[in-house]
C-alpha angles and dihedrals in degrees: 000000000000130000124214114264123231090179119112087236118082101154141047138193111194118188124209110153106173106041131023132242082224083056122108112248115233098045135076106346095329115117144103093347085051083058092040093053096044104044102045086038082052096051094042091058087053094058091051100267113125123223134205116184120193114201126164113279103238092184142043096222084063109115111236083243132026134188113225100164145359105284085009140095138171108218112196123224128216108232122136135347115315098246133010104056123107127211082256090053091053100084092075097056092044092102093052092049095051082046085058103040084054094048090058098049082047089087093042129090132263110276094023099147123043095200144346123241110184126184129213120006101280089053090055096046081059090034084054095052091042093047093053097044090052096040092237130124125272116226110189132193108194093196090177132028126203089214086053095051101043097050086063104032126167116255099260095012112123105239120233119279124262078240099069085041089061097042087047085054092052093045092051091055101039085050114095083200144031126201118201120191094211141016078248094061096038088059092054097053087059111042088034110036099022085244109175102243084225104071097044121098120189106218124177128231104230127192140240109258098184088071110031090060127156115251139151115312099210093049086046085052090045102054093049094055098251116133121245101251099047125116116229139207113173134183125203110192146104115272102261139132090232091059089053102224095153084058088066095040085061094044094052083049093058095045088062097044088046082040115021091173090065098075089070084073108023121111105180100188120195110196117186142053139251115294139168108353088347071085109073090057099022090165095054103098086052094052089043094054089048088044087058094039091244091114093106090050096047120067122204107224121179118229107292132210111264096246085058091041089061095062087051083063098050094042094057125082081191135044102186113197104178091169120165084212137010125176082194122328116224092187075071094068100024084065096042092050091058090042113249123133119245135210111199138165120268097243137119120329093347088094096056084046095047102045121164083328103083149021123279124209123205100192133037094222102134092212080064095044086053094055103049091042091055090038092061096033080052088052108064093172088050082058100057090048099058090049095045079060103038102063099051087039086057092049087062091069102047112157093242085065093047091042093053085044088054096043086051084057084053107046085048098051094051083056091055089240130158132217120325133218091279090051091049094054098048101051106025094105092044099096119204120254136203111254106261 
């Protein structure tokens, strides 16, 4: 239920034009920004804000508006044709997404709407022509960045076009406010993209820990049909070459050929489906599996509800994130609040998830991610301390935290006001660059 609000916000127009807060995370373009949006739109409703959030209709069976939450509703918009058009494919309908969104607040009175929050670059090239029609702040979270990505592509991966580059540089100048997930991220708003440090606030994805909860490994194991004594490594992600699961496949490769006694026990699950350019060969990380003999070793498992996905946690000894970029990383935490340690790349924001709970991983050199994977599967007593320190790290990013910290950005951008003392701190030694 609701409490009444005595903030000087009261409504909310979230943007996210490319992926819907109703989709599935794990599979297309849904994924951490899917949770993001849900989750916050979700807590400020609890505390009496109300949140309406436009995304791209993909189907003709979508209502106009749909409830997702009390205090909250998706409105779709009409842009494009339903199916067939890829993320890459978006920039072209913006305009007929932004002619839609002002078509709704038409009918709406003046004021409407206290701020914008857009998320993803194309949702703040519409948030910043919204935000300026209806005389309200922008506040923009970038989640991903084209100038981040391509500094640590995947052998093989396209890099992002100069077009999105240009479009992330106008949206960080038209937003009153940034939010970063990480220092990481807010440092590179500002050397990559000229951001003013002022105007950039580092705010934290939590978890739900109501859901990624520690429980009992053999009866995980057990209710997702793995058997007690298997080892298991899993992966939680969508198919992509960015997210690196080949680099685990391979892995997993070189630690039977180093142990060929392990494949009695290991259990290696992907769970998640093709998205971005994993589309164009969606069948590729299986061939390559059977290609390295390991196909007996890696299960396939299609994106899975959250409740299930917690008993994957609890079920791995391992979480292995491999990815080549992460502006955060939730599977991180996911994994940690349910107790399961986690070895990640030491990219992005994955250090900041990880913390002193997990393993962090500076190459993508599969021979190096199989050593250090054996290595902690050998080391039972490694394990249990990792996970001694990965739930209580987890509880230190709970959503009701991020969600106060983003009001905070709110209330702060409806004053008018600049970056605060935290702010300050955070980002006083990060000195501004020229954009590359």
């Amino acid at each position: 239920m609701a409490v009444m609000s005595t903030s000087t916000v009261h409504r909310v127009a979230m943007i996210s034009v490319h992926t819907s807060p109703l989709d599935q995370p794990g599979t297309g373009d849904a994924g951490g920004l899917n949770v993001y949006v849900v989750e916050t739109a979700r807590r400020l409703a609890k505390r009496g804000i109300e949140v309406e959030i436009f995304t791209r209709r993909t189907s003709a069976g979508l209502a106009e508006v749909a409830p997702m939450a009390p205090g909250v509703v998706v409105r779709h918009i009409d842009a494009g044709p339903y199916e067939g058009l890829s993320k890459e494919d978006l920039p072209g309908q913006l305009c007929a997404f932004a002619a839609g969104v002002m078509r709704h607040v038409a009918i709406s009175p003046e004021g409407h709407y206290d701020l914008v929050h857009s998320h993803y670059w194309l949702s703040g090239q519409v948030g910043w022509l919204a935000a300026d029609r209806w005389n309200v702040p922008l506040v923009h979270t970038m989640h991903t960045m084209a100038r981040v990505k391509n500094a640590s592509l995947a052998e093989g991966d396209r890099p992002e076009p100069s077009g999105r580059e240009i479009g992330e540089e106008q949206v960080v100048r038209a937003a009153r406010w940034l939010v970063a997930n990480t220092d990481a991220e807010a440092h590179d708003l500002i050397t990559l993209y000229d951001a003013d440090p002022s105007r950039v606030r580092v705010v934290p994805p939590g978890v739900d820990l109501e859901v990624f909860t520690p429980g009992s490994k053999s009866a995980a194991k057990e209710g997702v049909g793995l058997p007690s004594d298997a080892e298991v490594v899993l992966f939680v992600g969508r198919i992509q070459p960015l997210k690196a699961p080949d680099v685990l496949v391979r892995a997993v490769a070189d630690m039977l050929l180093a142990n060929p006694d392990r494949r009695k026990r290991l259990v290696v699950p992907i769970i998640g489906g093709p998205s971005g350019s994993g589309l164009e060969r969606p069948r590729a990380l299986q061939q390559l599996a059977r290609d390295l003999g390991v196909a007996d070793v890696v299960q396939f498992v299609p994106p899975v509800s959250r409740a299930e996905l917690a008993q994957w946690y609890r079920a791995a000894d391992i979480v292995a994130v491999p990815s080549y970029s992460e502006s955060f990383g939730l599977v991180v935490l996911e994994a940690q609040a349910c107790g399961a340690p986690v070895v990640a790349a030491a990219v992005g924001g994955l250090p900041t998830a990880v913390g002193d709970a997990g393993v962090l991983v500076s190459s993508h050199d599969p021979a190096v991610w199989s050593k250090e994977l054996a290595g902690l599967l050998d080391h039972e007593r490694s394990r249990l301390e990792l996970v001694d320190r990965a739930v209580p790290h987890a509880a230190g990013f709970g959503w009701e935290a991020s969600t106060d910290a983003l009001l905070g950005v709110y209330e702060n951008a409806c004053r008018g006001g600049q970056g605060d003392a935290l702010t300050s701190m955070l980002l006083e030694d990060v000195p501004a660059a020229p954009i590359p």
